[in-house]
Structure formats: structure tokens, C-alpha cells
CSV table of C-alpha atoms and ligand atoms in Angstrom, one decimal:
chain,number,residue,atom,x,y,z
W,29,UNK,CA,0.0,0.0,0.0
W,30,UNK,CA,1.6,3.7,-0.8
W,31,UNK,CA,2.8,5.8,1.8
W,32,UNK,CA,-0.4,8.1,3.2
W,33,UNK,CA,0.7,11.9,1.9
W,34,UNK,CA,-0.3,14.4,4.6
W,35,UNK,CA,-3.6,16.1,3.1
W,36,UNK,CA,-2.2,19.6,4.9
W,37,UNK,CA,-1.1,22.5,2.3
W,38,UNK,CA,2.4,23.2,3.4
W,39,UNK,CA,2.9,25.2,6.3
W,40,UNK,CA,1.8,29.0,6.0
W,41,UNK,CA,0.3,28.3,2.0
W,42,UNK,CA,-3.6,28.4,1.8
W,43,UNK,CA,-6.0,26.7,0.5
W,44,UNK,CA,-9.3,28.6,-0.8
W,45,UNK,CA,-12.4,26.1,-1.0
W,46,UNK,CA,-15.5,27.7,-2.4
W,47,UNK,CA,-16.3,29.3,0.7
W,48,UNK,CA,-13.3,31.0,1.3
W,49,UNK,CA,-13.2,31.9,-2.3
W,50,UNK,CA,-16.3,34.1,-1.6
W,51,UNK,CA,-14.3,36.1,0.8
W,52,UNK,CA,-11.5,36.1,-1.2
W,53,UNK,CA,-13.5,37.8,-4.6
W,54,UNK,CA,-15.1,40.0,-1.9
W,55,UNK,CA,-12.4,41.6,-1.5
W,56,UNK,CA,-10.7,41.5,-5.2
W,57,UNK,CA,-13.9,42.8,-6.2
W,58,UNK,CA,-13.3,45.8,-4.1
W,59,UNK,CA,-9.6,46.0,-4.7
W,60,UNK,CA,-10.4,46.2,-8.9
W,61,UNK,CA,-13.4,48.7,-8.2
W,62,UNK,CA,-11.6,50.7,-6.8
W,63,UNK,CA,-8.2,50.7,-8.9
W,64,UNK,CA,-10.9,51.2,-12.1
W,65,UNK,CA,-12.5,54.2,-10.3
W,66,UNK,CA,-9.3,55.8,-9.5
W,67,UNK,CA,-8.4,55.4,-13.4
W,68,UNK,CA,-5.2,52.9,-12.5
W,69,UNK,CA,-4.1,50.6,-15.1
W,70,UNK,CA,-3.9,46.8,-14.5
W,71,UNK,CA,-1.0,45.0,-15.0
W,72,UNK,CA,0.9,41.8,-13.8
W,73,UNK,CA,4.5,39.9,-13.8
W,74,UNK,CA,6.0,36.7,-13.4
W,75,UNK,CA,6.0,35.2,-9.5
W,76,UNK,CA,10.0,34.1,-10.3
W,77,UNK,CA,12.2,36.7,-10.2
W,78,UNK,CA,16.2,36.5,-10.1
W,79,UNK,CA,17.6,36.5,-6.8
W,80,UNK,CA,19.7,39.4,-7.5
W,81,UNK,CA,16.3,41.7,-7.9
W,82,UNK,CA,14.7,40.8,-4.6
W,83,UNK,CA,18.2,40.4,-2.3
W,84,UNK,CA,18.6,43.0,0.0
W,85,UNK,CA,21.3,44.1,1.8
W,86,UNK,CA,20.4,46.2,4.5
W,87,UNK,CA,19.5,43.7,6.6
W,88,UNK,CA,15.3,43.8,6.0
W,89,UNK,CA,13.4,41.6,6.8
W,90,UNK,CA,11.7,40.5,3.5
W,91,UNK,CA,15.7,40.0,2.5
W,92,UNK,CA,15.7,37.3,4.8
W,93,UNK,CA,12.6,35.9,4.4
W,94,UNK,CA,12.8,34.8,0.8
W,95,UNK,CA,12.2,31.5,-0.9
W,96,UNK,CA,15.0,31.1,-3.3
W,97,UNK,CA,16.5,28.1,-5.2
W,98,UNK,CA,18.6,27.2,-8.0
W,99,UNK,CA,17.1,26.2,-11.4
W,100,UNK,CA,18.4,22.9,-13.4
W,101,UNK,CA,20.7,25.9,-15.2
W,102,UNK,CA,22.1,26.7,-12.1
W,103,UNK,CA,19.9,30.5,-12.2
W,104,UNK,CA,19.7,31.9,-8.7
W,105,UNK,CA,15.6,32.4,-8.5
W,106,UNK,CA,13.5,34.1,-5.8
W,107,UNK,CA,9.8,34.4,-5.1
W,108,UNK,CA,8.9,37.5,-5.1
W,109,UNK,CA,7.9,38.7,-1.7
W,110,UNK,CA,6.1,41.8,-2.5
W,111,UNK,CA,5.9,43.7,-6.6
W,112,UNK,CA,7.7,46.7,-5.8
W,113,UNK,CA,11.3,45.7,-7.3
W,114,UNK,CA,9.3,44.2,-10.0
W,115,UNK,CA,7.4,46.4,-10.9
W,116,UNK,CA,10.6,48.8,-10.7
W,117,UNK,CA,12.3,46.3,-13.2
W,118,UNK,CA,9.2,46.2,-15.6
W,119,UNK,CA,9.4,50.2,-15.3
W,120,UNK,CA,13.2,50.6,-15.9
W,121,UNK,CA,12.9,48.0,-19.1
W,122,UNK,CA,10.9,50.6,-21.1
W,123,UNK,CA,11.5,53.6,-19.4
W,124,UNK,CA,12.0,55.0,-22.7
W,125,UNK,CA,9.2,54.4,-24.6
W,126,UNK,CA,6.4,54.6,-21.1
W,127,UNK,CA,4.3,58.0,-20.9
W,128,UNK,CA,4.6,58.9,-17.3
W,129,UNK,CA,3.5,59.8,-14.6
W,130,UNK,CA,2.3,55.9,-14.7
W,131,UNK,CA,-1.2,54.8,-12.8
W,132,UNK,CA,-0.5,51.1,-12.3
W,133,UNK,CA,-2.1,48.3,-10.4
W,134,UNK,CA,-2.2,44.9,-10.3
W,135,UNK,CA,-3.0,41.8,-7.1
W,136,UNK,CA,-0.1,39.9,-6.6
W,137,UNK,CA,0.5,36.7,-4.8
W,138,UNK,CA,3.4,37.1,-2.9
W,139,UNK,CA,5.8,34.6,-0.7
W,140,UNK,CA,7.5,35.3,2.7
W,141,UNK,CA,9.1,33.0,4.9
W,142,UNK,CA,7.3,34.5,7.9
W,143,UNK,CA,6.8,33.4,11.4
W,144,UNK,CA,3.3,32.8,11.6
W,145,UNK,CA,1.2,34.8,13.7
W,146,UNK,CA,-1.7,36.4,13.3
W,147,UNK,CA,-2.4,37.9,9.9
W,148,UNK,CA,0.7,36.8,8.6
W,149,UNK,CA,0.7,33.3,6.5
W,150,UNK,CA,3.6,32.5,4.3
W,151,UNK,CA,1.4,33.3,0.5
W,152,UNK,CA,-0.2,35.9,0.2
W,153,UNK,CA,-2.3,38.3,-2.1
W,154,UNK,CA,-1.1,41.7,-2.1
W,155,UNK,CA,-3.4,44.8,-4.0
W,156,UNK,CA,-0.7,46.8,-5.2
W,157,UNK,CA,-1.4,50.9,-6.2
W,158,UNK,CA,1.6,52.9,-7.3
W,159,UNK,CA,2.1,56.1,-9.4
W,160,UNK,CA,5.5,56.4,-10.9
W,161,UNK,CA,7.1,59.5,-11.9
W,162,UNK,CA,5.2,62.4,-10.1
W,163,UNK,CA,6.8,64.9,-7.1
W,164,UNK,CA,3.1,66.3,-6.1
W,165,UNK,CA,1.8,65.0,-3.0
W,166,UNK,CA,-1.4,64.5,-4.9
W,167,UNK,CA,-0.2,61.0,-5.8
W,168,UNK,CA,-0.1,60.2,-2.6
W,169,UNK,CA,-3.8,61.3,-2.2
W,170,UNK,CA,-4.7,59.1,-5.3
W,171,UNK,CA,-2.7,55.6,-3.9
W,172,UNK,CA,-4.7,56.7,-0.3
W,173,UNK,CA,-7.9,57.4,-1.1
W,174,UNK,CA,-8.2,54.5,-3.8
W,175,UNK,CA,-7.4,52.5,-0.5
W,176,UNK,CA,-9.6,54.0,1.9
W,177,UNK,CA,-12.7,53.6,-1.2
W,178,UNK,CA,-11.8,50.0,-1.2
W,179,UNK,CA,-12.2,49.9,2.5
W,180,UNK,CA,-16.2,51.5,2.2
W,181,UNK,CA,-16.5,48.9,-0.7
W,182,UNK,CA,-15.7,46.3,1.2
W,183,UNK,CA,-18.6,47.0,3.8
W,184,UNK,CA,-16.2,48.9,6.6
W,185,UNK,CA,-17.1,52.0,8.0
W,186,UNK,CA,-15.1,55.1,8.8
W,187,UNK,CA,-15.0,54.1,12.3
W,188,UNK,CA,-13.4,50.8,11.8
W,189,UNK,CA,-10.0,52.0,10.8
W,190,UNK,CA,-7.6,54.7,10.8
W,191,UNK,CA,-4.5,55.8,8.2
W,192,UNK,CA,-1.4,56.3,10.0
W,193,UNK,CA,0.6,58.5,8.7
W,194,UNK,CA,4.0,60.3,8.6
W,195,UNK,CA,7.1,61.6,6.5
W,196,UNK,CA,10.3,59.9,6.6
W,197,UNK,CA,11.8,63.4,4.9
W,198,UNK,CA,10.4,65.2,7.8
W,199,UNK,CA,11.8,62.4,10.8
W,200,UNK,CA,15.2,62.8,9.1
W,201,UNK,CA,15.3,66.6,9.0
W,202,UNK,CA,14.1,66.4,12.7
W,203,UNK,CA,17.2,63.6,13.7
W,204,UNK,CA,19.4,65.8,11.6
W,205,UNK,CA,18.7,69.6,14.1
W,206,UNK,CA,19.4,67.1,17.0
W,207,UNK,CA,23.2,66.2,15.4
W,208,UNK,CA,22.2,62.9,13.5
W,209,UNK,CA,23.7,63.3,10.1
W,210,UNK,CA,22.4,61.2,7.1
W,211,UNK,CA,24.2,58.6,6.8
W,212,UNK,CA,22.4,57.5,9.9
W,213,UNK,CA,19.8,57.5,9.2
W,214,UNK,CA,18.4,54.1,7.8
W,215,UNK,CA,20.0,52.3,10.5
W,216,UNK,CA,17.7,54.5,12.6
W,217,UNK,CA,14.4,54.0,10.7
W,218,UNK,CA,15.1,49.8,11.0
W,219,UNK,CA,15.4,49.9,14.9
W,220,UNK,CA,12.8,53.0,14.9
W,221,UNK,CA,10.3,50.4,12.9
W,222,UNK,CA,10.7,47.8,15.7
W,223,UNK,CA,9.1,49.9,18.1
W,224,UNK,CA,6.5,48.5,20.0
W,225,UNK,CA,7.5,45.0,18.7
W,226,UNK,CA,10.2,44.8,20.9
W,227,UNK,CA,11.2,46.8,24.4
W,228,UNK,CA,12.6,50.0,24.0
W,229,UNK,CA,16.2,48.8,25.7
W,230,UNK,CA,16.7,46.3,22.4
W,231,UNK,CA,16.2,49.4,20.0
W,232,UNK,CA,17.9,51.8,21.8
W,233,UNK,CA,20.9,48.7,21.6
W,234,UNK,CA,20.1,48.8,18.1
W,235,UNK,CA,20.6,53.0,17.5
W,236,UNK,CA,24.0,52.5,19.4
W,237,UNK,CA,25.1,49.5,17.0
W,238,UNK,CA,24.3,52.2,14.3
W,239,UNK,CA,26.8,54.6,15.7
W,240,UNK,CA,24.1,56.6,17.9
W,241,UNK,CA,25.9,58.3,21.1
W,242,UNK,CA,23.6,57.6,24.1
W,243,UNK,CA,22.6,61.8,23.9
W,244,UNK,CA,21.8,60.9,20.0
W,245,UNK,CA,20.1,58.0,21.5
W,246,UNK,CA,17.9,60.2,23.9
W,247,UNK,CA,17.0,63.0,21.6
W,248,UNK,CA,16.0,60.4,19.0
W,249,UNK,CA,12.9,58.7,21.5
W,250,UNK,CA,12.2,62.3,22.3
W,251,UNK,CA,11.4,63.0,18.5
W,252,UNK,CA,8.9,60.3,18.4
W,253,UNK,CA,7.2,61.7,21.6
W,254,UNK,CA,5.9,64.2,18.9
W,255,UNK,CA,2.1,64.9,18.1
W,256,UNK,CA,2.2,67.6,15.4
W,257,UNK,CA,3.1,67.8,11.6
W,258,UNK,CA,3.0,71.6,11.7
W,259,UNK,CA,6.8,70.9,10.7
W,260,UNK,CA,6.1,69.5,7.7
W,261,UNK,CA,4.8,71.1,4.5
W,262,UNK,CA,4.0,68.0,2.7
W,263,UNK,CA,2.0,66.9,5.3
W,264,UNK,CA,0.3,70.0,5.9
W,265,UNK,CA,-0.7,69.3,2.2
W,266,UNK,CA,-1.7,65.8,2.3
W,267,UNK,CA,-4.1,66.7,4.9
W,268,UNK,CA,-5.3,69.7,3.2
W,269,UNK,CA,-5.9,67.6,0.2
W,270,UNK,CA,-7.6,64.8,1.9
W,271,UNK,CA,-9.9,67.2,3.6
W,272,UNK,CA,-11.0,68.5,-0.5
W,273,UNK,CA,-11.0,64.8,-1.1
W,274,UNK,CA,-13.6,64.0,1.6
W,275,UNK,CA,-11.1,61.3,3.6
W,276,UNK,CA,-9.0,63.5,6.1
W,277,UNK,CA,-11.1,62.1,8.9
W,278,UNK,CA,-9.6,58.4,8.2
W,279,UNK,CA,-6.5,59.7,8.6
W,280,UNK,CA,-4.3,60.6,11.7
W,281,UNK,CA,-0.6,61.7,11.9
W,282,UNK,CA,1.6,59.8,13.7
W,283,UNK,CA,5.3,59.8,14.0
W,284,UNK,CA,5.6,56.4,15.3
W,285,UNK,CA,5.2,54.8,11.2
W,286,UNK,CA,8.7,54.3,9.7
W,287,UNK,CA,7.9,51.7,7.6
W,288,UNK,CA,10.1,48.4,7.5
W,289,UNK,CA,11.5,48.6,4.2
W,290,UNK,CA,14.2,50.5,3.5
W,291,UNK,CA,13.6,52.5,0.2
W,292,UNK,CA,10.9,54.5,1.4
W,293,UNK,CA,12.4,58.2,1.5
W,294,UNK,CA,9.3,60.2,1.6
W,295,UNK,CA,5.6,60.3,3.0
W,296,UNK,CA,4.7,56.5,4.9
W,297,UNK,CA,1.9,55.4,5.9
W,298,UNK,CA,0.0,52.2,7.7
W,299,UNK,CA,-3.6,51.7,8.2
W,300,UNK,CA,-4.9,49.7,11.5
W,301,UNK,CA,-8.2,48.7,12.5
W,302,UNK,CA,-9.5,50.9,15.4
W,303,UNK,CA,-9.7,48.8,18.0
W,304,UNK,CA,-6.3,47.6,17.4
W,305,UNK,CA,-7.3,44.0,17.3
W,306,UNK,CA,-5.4,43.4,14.3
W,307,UNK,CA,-2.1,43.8,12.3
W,308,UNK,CA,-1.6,46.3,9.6
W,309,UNK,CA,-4.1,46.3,7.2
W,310,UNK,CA,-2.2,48.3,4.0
W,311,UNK,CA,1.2,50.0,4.0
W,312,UNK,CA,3.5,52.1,1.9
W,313,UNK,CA,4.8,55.9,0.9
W,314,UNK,CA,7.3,57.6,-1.1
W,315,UNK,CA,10.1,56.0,-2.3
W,316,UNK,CA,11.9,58.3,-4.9
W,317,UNK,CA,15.2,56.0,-5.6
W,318,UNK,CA,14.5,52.6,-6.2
W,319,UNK,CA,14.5,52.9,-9.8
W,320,UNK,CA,17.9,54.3,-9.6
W,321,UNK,CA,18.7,51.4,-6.9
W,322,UNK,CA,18.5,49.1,-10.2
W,323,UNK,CA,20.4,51.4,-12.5
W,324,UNK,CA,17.2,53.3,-14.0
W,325,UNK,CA,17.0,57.0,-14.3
W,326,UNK,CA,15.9,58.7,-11.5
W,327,UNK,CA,11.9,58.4,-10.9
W,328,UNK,CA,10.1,59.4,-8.4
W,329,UNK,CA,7.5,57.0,-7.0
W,330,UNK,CA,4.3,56.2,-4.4
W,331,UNK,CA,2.4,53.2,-3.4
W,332,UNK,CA,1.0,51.0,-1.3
W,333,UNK,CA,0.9,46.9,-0.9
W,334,UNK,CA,-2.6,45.9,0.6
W,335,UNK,CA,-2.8,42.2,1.6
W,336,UNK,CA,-5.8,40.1,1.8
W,337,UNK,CA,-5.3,38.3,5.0
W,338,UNK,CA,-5.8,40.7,7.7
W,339,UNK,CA,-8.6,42.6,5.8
W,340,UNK,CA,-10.1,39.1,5.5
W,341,UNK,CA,-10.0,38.7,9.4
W,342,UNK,CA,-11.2,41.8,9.7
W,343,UNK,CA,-14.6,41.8,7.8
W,344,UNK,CA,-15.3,38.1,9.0
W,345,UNK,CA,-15.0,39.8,12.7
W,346,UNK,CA,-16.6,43.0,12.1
W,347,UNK,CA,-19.5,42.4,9.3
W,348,UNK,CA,-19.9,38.7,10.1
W,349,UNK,CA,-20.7,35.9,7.5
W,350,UNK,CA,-24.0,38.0,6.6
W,351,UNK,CA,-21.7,40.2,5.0
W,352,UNK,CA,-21.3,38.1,1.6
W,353,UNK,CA,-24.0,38.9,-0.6
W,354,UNK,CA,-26.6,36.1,-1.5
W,355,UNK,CA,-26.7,35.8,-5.7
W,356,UNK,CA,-28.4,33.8,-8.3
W,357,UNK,CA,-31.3,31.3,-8.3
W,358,UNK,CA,-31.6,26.8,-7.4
W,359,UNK,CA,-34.0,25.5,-9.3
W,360,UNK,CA,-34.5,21.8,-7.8
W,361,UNK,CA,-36.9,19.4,-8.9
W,362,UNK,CA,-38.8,16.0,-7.1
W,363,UNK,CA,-39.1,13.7,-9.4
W,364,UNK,CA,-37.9,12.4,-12.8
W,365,UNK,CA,-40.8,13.5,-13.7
W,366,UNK,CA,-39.7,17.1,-13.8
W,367,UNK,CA,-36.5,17.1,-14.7
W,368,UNK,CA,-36.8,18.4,-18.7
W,369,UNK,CA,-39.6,21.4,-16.7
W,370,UNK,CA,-36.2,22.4,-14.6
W,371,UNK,CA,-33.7,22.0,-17.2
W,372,UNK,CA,-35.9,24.5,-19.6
W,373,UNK,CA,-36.4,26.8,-16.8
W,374,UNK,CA,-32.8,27.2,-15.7
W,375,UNK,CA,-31.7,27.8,-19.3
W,376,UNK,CA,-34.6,30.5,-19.8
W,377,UNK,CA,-33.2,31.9,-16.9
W,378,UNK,CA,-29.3,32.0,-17.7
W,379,UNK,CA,-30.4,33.3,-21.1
W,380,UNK,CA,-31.8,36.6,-19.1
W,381,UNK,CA,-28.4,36.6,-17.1
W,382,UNK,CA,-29.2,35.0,-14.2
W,383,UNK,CA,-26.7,32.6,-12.3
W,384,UNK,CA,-28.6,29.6,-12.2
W,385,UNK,CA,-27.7,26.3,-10.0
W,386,UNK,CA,-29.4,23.8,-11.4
W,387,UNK,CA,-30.0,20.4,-9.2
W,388,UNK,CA,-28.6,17.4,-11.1
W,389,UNK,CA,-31.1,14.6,-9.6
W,390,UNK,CA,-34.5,14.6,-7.8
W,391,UNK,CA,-34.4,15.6,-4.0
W,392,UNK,CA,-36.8,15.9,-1.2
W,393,UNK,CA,-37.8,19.5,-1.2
W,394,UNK,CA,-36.3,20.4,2.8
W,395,UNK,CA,-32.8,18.9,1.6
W,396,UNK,CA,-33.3,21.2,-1.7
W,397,UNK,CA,-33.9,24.0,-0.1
W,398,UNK,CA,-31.2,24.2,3.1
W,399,UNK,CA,-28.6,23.1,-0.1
W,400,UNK,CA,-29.9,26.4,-1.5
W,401,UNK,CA,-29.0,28.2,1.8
W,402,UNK,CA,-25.9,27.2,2.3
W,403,UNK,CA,-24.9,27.9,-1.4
W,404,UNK,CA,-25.9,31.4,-0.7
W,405,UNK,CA,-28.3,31.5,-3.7
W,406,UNK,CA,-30.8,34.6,-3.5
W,407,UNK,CA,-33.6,33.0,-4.9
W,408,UNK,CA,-34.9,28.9,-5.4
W,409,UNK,CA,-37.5,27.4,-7.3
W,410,UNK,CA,-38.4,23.7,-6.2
W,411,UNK,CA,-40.9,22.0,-9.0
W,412,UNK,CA,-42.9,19.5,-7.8
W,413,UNK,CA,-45.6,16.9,-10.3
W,414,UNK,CA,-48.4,19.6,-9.6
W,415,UNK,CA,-46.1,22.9,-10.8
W,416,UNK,CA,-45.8,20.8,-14.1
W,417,UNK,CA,-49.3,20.3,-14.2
W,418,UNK,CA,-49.9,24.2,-13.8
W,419,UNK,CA,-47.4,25.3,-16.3
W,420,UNK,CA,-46.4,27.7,-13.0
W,421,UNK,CA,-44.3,27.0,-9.9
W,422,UNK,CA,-42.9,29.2,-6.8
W,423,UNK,CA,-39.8,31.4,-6.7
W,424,UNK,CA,-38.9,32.0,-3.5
W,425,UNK,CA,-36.8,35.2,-2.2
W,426,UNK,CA,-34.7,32.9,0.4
W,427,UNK,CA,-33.6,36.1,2.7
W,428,UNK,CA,-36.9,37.4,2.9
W,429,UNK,CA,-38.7,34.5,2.8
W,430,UNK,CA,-41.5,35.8,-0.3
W,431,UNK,CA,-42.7,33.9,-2.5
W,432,UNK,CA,-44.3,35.1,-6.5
W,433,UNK,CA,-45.0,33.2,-9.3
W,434,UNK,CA,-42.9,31.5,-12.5
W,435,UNK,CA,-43.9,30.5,-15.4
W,436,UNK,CA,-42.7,26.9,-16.9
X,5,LIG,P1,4.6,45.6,3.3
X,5,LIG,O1,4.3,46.5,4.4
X,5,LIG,O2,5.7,44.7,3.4
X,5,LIG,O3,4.8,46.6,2.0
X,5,LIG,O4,3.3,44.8,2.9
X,5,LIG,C1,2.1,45.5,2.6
X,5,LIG,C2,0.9,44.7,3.1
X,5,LIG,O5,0.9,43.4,2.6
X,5,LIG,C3,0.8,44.6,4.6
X,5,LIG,O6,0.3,45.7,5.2
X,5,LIG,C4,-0.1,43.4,4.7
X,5,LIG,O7,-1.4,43.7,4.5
X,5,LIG,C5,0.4,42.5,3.6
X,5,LIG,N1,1.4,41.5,4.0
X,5,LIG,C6,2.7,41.6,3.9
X,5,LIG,N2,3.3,40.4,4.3
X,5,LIG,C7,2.3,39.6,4.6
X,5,LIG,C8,2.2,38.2,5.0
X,5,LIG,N3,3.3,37.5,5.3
X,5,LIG,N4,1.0,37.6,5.2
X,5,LIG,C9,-0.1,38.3,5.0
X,5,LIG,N5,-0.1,39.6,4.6
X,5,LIG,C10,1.1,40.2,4.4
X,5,LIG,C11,5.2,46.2,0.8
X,5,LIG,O8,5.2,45.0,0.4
X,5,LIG,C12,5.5,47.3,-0.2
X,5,LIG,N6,6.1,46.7,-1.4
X,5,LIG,C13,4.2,48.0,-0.5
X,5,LIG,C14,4.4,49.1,-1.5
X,5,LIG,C15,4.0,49.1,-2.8
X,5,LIG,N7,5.1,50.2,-1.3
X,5,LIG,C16,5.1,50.9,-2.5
X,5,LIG,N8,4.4,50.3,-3.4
């Protein structure tokens, strides 16, 4: 007898089975409605990059959480672990002939040799907005209010989360009045990102393995004690603009989002739920070198990576399974008997654009029905000897219970 192969996806991949897949183009749904509405262009890559793309080397976290391997040709391969250096590549290949600025969007799956916790699984889907080649801040009103529409799509109300926001431009001018030159600087955004993850004794070892005196040290936590943006023009202009754009009430300043990826040189930003139940839901900013990183000409760039597992936990939790919308008809039948009467009905049906289930054998008409329900079918018509008879049967509203007529 063979071996018994464990029936388990490998550890931190997912399976989606019909009724996660609901959830799952719930939220796609959203994500592409609101990417269309904001007049962003779809696009999309290969999942295999070369290793040399996606390595990193200033010690990030995504740098060591790749999947990489070696092809039969000996190629050094990576998957990719978010689109950004991609979609850098894709951008540098024909930077030539492309009209920016570029409006570009696509949902990619992504790979990360994470340790699992909540909201974090080792695939996942990742919305992706960016605009490439455009200084004004308005760009970064376009990536965050597609997000936040997505959000109200989605079901969520202004209540339920909050965009965190802040400027990496701004945080480095601040560090750079209290004597922390430049070249400091990204060693202090990775410990400053760990904040709150770990005790503040293990970052403040961190700033001083950076080259941080223990006064540098000390004036740096006393920057992130502040509470006002008044400092910073571009984020007196984000908010401006999000108040003309009808979101500046689902978003809030704060200094504490660095943002743990290293290219980011601009405005960042992280949205959370409310009640802070949950991990971030969408992140990203500025990032006005990576093209150059990868030996394009210099570009300036926004954007943000959206994933689909936390905003998944989060609409199960806060809308509840009531939440996925109940589509299409069942059409179920008794008996042999009225089998063709079903078959003619469903395809008169599908021919008027309806999504029609269509029972394949006879059933008893309670076993039809709760089948109906739990395929989340907004209508069902069960035809019985007598409906045959009449030329009419029932079709039944199954959330509200009425009932009207049908011709057969
Ligand atoms: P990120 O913060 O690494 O940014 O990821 C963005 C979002 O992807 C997170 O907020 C989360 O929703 C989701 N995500 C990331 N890792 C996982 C995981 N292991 N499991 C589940 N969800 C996850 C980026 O990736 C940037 N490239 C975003 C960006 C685009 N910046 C500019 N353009």
C-alpha cells in the first residue's frame, strides 16, 4: 500500500475552497473597483524573479525571508515577496518608450518565509497601487484614497479603521537639528520600525550598534514623543488635500510609522483597525530612488501593498458571514418527472443573465432547499408533479422569505 501523503497545504500556504473563495473575490472585487474608479491601469508579472532583484542588503526583513533556489541551469531564482522591485524592473525596461507619470495596479501573490502569527501566512495576495514619476503629494492622495474607497467597498465603516501617517523626509530633517547626520539614518528607521515590537532597551541597543551616542540616543525617542506635523509642508498638504477629497477624517498623523523597508524616502503610511485587534491592514509611501537602486534614471514614485489576509480577518469579525452577498437562483426538482420542466427553466433563466444552480437529480424539497441556503443562492425554485401540471411553480426570495410566481 503507498505511503499516506499528509492532506495539509504546506505550512503557512492556503487553500481557498468555495467558501473562502467568496471572501477572497469579496475583497478582489473591491480592490479592482476601486483601482478602475481611480483610473489605474492593470498589470501583472512573473511570480519568479532573479535573486539578485529581490536580495537585499540592508538587513530587511523581507531580505531574509525569501524563498530562493537554484534552477536545473544553475539560475539563482526568488519568489517574489512583494511587486515593488518588479514592478521597478518592468518600469526601468521601457522607461523609454512609457508616458509617465504611470497609474498602475495589479493583485499579486506574494511569498514570505514569515513566522506565523496572526495575519501573517507565508502566501499571500497583495493589491498593489503605485504612481511612478510624479513629485506632487497629490499622488499620494490618489494611492490613499483609492485604499480607503476600497475599504467602504468592502462594507467597513469610517470608524473601523484609521490611516497612519507620517514623513520619513520630515523624521530625518528632525534627527538631523538634533546632530544625526544622514548617513544615519536608515539604521535609525530599522530599529525605529521595531518599536512597540520589541522593548525599548533592544532598540535603543540597536541605534547604538548604528553609531548613535547615548545623547543621539535620547533625543531620538524624544522626537517620536511628537504629536504635530505643523513641521512639515507636505503633510500640511496631504491633509489639506484629503480634507477636498472627503477622507481626512480616516487619517491621523503619527510619528511612530517608519515603515520596514528600506527604500521609502518620503511620506509612509499604515492603516490599522480601530480597535487595534489586528495587524496592519495596507502600507507604503514615497520611495523616490528605487529605480535608480537598479540602475534606472531617477523616478520618483508612491504606493502601497494591501494584503488580503488581515482585511479578510477583519470583515469576518466586524460584518460577520451575513456580509457576503446572497446571488443567483436553485432550481430543484422532485421527481424524474420534472427534470426536462427544470432543465428549460434554468436555461430560460441564464439566457436573461441570471446565475442559475441547477439540481442534477430529484431531491426531497427540505434537503433542496437548506442546499440552496448554504450555497448562498438569493432565490430557489423547487418543482414538484403539480407545478408541471400548472405550467407555474414558486420562486422563492430565500432572505426574505416571499414567495411570487414563475412560469414553466
Ligand atoms: P509591506 O508593508 O511589506 O509593504 O506589505 C504590505 C501589506 O501586505 C501589509 O500591510 C499586509 O497587508 C500585507 N502582507 C505583507 N506580508 C504579509 C504576510 N506574510 N502575510 C499576509 N499579509 C502580508 C510592501 O510589500 C510594499 N512593497 C508596498 C508598496 C507598494 N510600497 C510601495 N508600493
Amino acid at each position: 500500500m503507498a505511503d499516506k501523503i499528509s492532506f495539509d497545504a504546506p505550512r503557512g500556504m492556503r487553500d481557498f475552497y468555495p467558501a473562502d473563495m467568496v471572501w477572497r473575490n469579496k475583497v478582489f472585487d473591491a480592490f479592482k473597483a476601486a483601482g478602475e474608479a481611480a483610473g489605474f491601469e492593470p498589470y501583472d508579472a512573473c511570480v519568479v524573479e532573479s535573486y539578485e532583484l529581490l536580495e537585499r542588503k540592508a538587513g530587511e526583513e523581507v531580505g531574509e525571508q525569501l524563498y530562493h533556489f537554484l534552477d536545473k541551469s544553475d539560475r539563482h531564482l526568488a519568489l517574489r515577496a512583494e511587486m515593488t522591485p518588479t514592478l521597478a524592473r518592468m518600469v526601468a525596461q521601457r522607461q523609454k518608450e512609457l508616458h509617465f507619470p504611470l497609474k498602475w495596479t495589479t493583485i499579486a501573490q506574494c511569498f514570505r518565509y514569515e513566522r506565523m502569527t496572526k495575519g501573517r501566512k507565508r502566501e499571500h495576495y497583495q493589491w498593489n497601487m503605485d504612481i511612478i514619476g510624479e513629485d506632487s503629494v497629490l499622488a499620494e492622495i490618489e494611492v490613499l484614497g483609492a485604499a480607503v474607497d476600497a475599504l467602504k467597498r468592502m462594507g467597513l465603516k469610517t470608524d473601523d479603521f484609521k490611516v497612519h501617517v507620517s514623513s520619513r523626509k520630515f523624521l530625518g530633517s528632525l534627527l538631523e537639528k538634533s546632530g544625526i547626520p544622514a548617513e544615519k539614518h536608515a539604521q535609525v528607521f530599522l530599529a525605529l520600525d521595531k518599536r512597540g515590537k520589541m522593548p525599548d532597551e533592544e532598540i535603543a541597543a540597536m541605534l547604538k550598534d548604528g553609531g548613535l551616542s547615548e545623547d543621539e540616543t535620547k533625543a531620538t525617542f524624544a522626537i517620536m514623543d511628537l504629536k504635530s506635523y505643523e513641521g512639515s509642508p507636505e503633510l500640511k498638504e496631504l491633509f489639506r488635500l484629503a480634507g477636498i477629497a472627503g477622507f481626512a477624517d480616516s487619517l491621523v498623523f503619527d510619528i511612530g510609522v517608519i515603515r520596514g523597508l528600506s527604500y521609502y524616502t518620503g511620506i509612509v503610511f499604515e492603516c490599522f483597525d480601530t480597535q487595534g485587534e489586528f495587524r496592519a491592514i495596507f502600507g507604503g509611501g514615497r520611495y523616490d530612488n528605487l529605480l535608480t537602486t537598479i540602475g534606472g534614471e531617477p523616478t520618483s514614485a508612491v504606493g502601497l501593498g494591501f494584503g488580503d489576509v488581515v482585511i479578510t480577518e477583519l470583515l469576518k469579525s466586524r460584518l460577520g458571514e451575513g456580509a457576503v452577498k446572497r446571488k443567483g437562483t436553485s432550481i430543484g426538482f422532485m421527481t424524474e418527472g420534472e427534470r426536462d420542466a427544470a432543465l428549460s427553466l434554468a436555461m430560460r433563466l441564464r439566457r436573461e443573465g441570471d446565475r442559475v444552480d441547477l439540481a442534477l437529480r430529484p431531491q426531497k424539497p427540505k434537503k433542496f432547499f437548506s442546499r440552496a441556503s448554504e450555497a448562498n443562492a438569493a432565490k430557489a425554485v423547487f418543482i414538484g408533479p403539480d407545478d408541471v401540471n400548472a405550467g407555474k411553480a414558486r420562486l422563492k426570495d430565500l432572505a426574505t422569505r416571499e414567495e411570487k410566481e414563475i412560469c414553466l
